PDB file of C-alpha atoms in Angstrom:
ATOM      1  CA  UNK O  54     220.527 139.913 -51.027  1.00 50.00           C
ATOM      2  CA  UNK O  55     218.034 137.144 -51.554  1.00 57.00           C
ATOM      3  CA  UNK O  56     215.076 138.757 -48.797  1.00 59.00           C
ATOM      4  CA  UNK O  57     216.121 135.168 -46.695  1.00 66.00           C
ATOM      5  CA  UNK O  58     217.893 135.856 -43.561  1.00 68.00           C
ATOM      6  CA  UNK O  59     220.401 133.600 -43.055  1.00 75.00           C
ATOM      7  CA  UNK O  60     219.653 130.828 -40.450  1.00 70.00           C
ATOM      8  CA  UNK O  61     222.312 129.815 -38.309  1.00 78.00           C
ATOM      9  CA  UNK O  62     223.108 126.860 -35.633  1.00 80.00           C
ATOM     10  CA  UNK O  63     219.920 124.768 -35.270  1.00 79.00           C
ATOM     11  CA  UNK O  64     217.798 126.764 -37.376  1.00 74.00           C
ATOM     12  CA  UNK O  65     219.971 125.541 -39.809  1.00 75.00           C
ATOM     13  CA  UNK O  66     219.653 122.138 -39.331  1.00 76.00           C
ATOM     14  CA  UNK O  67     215.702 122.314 -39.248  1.00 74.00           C
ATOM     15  CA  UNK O  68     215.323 124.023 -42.350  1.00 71.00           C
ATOM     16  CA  UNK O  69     217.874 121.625 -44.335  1.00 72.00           C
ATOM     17  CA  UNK O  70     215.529 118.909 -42.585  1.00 71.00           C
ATOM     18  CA  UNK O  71     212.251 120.907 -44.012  1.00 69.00           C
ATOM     19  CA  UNK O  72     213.294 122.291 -46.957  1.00 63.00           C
ATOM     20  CA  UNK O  73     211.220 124.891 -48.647  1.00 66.00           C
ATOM     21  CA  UNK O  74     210.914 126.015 -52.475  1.00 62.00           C
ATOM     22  CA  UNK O  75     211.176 124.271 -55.461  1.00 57.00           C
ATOM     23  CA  UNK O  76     211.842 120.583 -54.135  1.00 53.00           C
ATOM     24  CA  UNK O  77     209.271 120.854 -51.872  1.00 56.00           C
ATOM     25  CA  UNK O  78     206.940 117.364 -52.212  1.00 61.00           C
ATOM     26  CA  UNK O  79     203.486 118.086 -52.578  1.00 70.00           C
ATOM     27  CA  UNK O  80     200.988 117.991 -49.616  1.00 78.00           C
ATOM     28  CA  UNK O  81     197.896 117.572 -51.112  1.00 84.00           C
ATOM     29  CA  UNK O  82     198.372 114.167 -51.689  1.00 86.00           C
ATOM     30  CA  UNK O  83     199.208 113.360 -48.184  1.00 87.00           C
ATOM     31  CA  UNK O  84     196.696 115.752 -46.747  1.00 88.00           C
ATOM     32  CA  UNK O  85     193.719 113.753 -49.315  1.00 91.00           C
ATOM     33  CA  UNK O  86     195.037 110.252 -48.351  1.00 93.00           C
ATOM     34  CA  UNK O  87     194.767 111.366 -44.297  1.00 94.00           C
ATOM     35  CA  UNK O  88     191.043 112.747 -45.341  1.00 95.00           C
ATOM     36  CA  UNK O  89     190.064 109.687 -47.309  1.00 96.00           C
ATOM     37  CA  UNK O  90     191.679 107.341 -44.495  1.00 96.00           C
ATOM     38  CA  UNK O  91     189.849 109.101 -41.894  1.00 97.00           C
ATOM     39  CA  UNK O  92     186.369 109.292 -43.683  1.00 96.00           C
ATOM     40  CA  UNK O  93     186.574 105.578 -44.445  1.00 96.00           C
ATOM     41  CA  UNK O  94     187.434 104.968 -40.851  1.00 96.00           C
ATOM     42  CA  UNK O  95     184.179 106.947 -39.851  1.00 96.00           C
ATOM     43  CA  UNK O  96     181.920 105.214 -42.553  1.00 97.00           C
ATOM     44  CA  UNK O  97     183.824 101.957 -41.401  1.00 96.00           C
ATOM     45  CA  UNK O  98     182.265 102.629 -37.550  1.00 96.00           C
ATOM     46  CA  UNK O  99     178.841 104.177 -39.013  1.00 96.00           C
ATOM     47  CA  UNK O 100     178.285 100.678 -40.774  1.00 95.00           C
ATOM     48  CA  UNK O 101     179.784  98.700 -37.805  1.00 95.00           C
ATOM     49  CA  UNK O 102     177.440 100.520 -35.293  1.00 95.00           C
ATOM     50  CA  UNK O 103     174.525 100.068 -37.480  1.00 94.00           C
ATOM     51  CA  UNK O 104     175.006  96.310 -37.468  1.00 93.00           C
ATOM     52  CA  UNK O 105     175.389  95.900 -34.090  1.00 93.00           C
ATOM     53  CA  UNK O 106     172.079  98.416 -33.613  1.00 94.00           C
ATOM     54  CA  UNK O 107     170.107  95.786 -35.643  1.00 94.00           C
ATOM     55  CA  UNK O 108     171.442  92.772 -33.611  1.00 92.00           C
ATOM     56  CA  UNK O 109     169.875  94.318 -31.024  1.00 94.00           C
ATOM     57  CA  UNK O 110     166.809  94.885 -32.249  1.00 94.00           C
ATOM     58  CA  UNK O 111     166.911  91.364 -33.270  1.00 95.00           C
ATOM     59  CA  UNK O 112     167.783  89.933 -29.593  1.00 95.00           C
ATOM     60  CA  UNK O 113     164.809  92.148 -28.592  1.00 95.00           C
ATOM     61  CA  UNK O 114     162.547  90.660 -30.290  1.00 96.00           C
ATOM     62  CA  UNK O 115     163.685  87.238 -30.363  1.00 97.00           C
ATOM     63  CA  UNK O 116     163.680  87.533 -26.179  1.00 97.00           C
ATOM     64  CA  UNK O 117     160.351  88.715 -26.556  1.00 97.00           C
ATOM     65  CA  UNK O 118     159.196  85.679 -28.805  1.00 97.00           C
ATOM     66  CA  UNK O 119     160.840  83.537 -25.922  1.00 97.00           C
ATOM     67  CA  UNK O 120     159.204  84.789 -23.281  1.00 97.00           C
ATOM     68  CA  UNK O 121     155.798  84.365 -24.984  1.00 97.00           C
ATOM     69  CA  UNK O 122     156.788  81.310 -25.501  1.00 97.00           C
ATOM     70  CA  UNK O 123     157.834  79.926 -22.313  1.00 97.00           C
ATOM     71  CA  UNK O 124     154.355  81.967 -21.219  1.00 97.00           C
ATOM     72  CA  UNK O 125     152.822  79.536 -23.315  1.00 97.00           C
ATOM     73  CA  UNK O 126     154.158  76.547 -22.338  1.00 97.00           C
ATOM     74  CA  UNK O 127     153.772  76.899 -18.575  1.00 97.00           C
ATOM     75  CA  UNK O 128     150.296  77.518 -19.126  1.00 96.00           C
ATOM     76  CA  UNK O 129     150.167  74.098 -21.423  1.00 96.00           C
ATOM     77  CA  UNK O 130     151.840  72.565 -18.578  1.00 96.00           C
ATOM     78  CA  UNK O 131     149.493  73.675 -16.546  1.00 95.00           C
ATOM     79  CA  UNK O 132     146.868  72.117 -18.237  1.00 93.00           C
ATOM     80  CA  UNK O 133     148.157  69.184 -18.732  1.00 93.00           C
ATOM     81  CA  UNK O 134     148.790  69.022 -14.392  1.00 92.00           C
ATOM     82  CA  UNK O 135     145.582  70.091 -14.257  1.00 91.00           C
ATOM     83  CA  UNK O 136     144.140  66.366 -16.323  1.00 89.00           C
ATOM     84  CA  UNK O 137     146.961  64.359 -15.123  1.00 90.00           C
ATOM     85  CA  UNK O 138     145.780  65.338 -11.370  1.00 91.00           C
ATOM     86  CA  UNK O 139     144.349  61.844  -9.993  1.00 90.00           C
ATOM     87  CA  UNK O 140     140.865  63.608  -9.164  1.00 91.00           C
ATOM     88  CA  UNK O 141     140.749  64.898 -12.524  1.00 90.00           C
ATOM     89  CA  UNK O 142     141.467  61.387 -13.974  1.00 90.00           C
ATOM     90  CA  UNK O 143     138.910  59.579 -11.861  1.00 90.00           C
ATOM     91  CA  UNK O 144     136.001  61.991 -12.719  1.00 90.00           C
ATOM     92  CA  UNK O 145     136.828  61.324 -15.998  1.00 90.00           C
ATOM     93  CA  UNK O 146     137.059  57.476 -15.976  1.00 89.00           C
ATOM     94  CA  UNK O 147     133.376  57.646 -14.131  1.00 88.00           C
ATOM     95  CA  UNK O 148     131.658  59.796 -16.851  1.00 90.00           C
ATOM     96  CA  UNK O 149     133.286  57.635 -19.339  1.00 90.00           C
ATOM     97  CA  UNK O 150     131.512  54.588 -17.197  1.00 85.00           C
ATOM     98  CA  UNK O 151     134.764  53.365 -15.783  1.00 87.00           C
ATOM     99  CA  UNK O 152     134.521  51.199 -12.218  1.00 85.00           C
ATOM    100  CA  UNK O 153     137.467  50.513  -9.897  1.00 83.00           C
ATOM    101  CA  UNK O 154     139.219  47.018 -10.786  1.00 81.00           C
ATOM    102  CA  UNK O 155     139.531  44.244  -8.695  1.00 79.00           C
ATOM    103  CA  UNK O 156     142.440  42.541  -7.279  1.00 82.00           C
ATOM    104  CA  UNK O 157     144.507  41.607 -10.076  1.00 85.00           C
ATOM    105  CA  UNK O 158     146.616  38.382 -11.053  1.00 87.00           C
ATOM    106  CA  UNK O 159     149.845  38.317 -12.675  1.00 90.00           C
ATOM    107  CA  UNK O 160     151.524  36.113 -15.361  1.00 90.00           C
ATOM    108  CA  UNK O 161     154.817  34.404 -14.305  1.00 90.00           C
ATOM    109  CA  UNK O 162     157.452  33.590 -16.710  1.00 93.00           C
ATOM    110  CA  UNK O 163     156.882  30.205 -16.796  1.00 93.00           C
ATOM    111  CA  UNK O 164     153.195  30.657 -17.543  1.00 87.00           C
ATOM    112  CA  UNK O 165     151.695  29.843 -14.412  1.00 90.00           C
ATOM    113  CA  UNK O 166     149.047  32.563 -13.133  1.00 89.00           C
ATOM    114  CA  UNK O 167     149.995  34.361  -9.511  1.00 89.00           C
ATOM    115  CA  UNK O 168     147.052  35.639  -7.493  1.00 86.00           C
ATOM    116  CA  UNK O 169     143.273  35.446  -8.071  1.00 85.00           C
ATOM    117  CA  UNK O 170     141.716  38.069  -9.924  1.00 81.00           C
ATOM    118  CA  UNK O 171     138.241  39.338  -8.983  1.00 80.00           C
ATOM    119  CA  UNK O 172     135.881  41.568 -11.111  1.00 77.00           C
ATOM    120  CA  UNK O 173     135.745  44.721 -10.323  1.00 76.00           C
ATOM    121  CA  UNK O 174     132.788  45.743  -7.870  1.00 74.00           C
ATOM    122  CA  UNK O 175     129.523  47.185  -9.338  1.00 68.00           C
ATOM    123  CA  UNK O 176     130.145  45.211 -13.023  1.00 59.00           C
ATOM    124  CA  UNK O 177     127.253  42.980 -13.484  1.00 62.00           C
ATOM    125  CA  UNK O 178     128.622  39.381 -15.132  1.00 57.00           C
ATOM    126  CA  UNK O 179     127.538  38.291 -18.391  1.00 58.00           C
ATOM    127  CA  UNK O 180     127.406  35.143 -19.961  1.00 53.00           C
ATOM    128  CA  UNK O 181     128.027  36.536 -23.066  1.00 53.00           C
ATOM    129  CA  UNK O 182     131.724  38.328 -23.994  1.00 57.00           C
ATOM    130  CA  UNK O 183     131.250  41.581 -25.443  1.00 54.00           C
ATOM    131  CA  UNK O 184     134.566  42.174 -27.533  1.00 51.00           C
ATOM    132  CA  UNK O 185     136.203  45.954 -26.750  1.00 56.00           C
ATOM    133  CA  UNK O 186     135.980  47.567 -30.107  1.00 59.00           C
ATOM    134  CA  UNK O 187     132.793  46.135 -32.245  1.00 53.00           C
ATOM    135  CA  UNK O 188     133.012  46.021 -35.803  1.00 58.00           C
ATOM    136  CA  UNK O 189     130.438  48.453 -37.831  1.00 62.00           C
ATOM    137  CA  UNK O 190     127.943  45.283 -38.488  1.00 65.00           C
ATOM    138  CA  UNK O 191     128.171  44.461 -35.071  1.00 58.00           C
ATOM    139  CA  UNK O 192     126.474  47.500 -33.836  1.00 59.00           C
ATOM    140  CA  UNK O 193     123.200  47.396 -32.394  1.00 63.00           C
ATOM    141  CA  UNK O 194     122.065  49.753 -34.755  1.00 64.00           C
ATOM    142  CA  UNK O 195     123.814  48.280 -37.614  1.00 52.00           C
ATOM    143  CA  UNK O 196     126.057  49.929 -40.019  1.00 52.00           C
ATOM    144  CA  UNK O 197     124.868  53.428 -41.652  1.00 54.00           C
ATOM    145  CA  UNK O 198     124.947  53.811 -44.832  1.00 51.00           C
ATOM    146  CA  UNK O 199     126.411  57.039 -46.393  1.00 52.00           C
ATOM    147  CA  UNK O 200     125.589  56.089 -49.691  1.00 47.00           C
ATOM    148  CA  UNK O 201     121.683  57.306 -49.795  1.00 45.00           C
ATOM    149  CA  UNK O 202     120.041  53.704 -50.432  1.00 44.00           C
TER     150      UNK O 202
END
């Protein structure tokens, strides 16, 4: 007698299904694939997670930049309200020795002149035309000289 009972019926059948002994296939092979498979899947979800961590810390900071931003522009805006507001102008135009205008007149296509102008009120008239930009030598003063002559 072998020291095997003798399997019968079903048991049978399992054990010629899962044989055991000599033509048994390895299982360390199998059993270090399933190991390596399921450590790669882990390192796989490590390096995936950590990727996704450091878009995050990304979108952080670039909604952070954006807010500062947008901080920043609202208060340019708000400067820019603030010297665009018609008082603002006008105060302005006066220290820079700027008068009302008259009535104005208007060019028509044809060439012909709509409307009588009138100079504006407070603006003494000259006989003289003072051009809008003078040259250097046209200066009161004259032109300086840089040079050291």
């Amino acid at each position: 007698m072998s020291g095997k009972p003798e399997l019968k019926g079903r048991a049978a059948r399992l054990a010629r299904l899962f044989p055991t002994g000599p033509g048994q296939a390895a299982r360390t092979p199998f059993v270090l694939l399933v190991v390596l498979l399921l450590g790669g899947g882990l390192i796989g979800l490590l390096v995936l997670n950590s990727a996704l961590s450091e878009g995050a810390f990304k979108l952080d900071d670039l909604q952070r930049e954006t807010k500062s931003l947008t901080d920043e522009e609202q208060a340019l805006q708000r400067d820019i309200d603030a010297y665009s507001a018609p008082e603002a102008l006008q105060r302005r135009a006066r220290e820079l020795g700027m008068v009302p205008g008259g009535d104005p007149a208007f060019l028509a296509p044809d060439g012909t002149v709509k409307g009588v102008p009138s100079p504006a009120p407070g603006v003494r008239q000259t006989s003289a035309r003072i051009p809008l930009v003078l040259a250097p030598e046209a200066m009161p003063n004259g032109p300086t000289s840089t040079s050291g002559r």
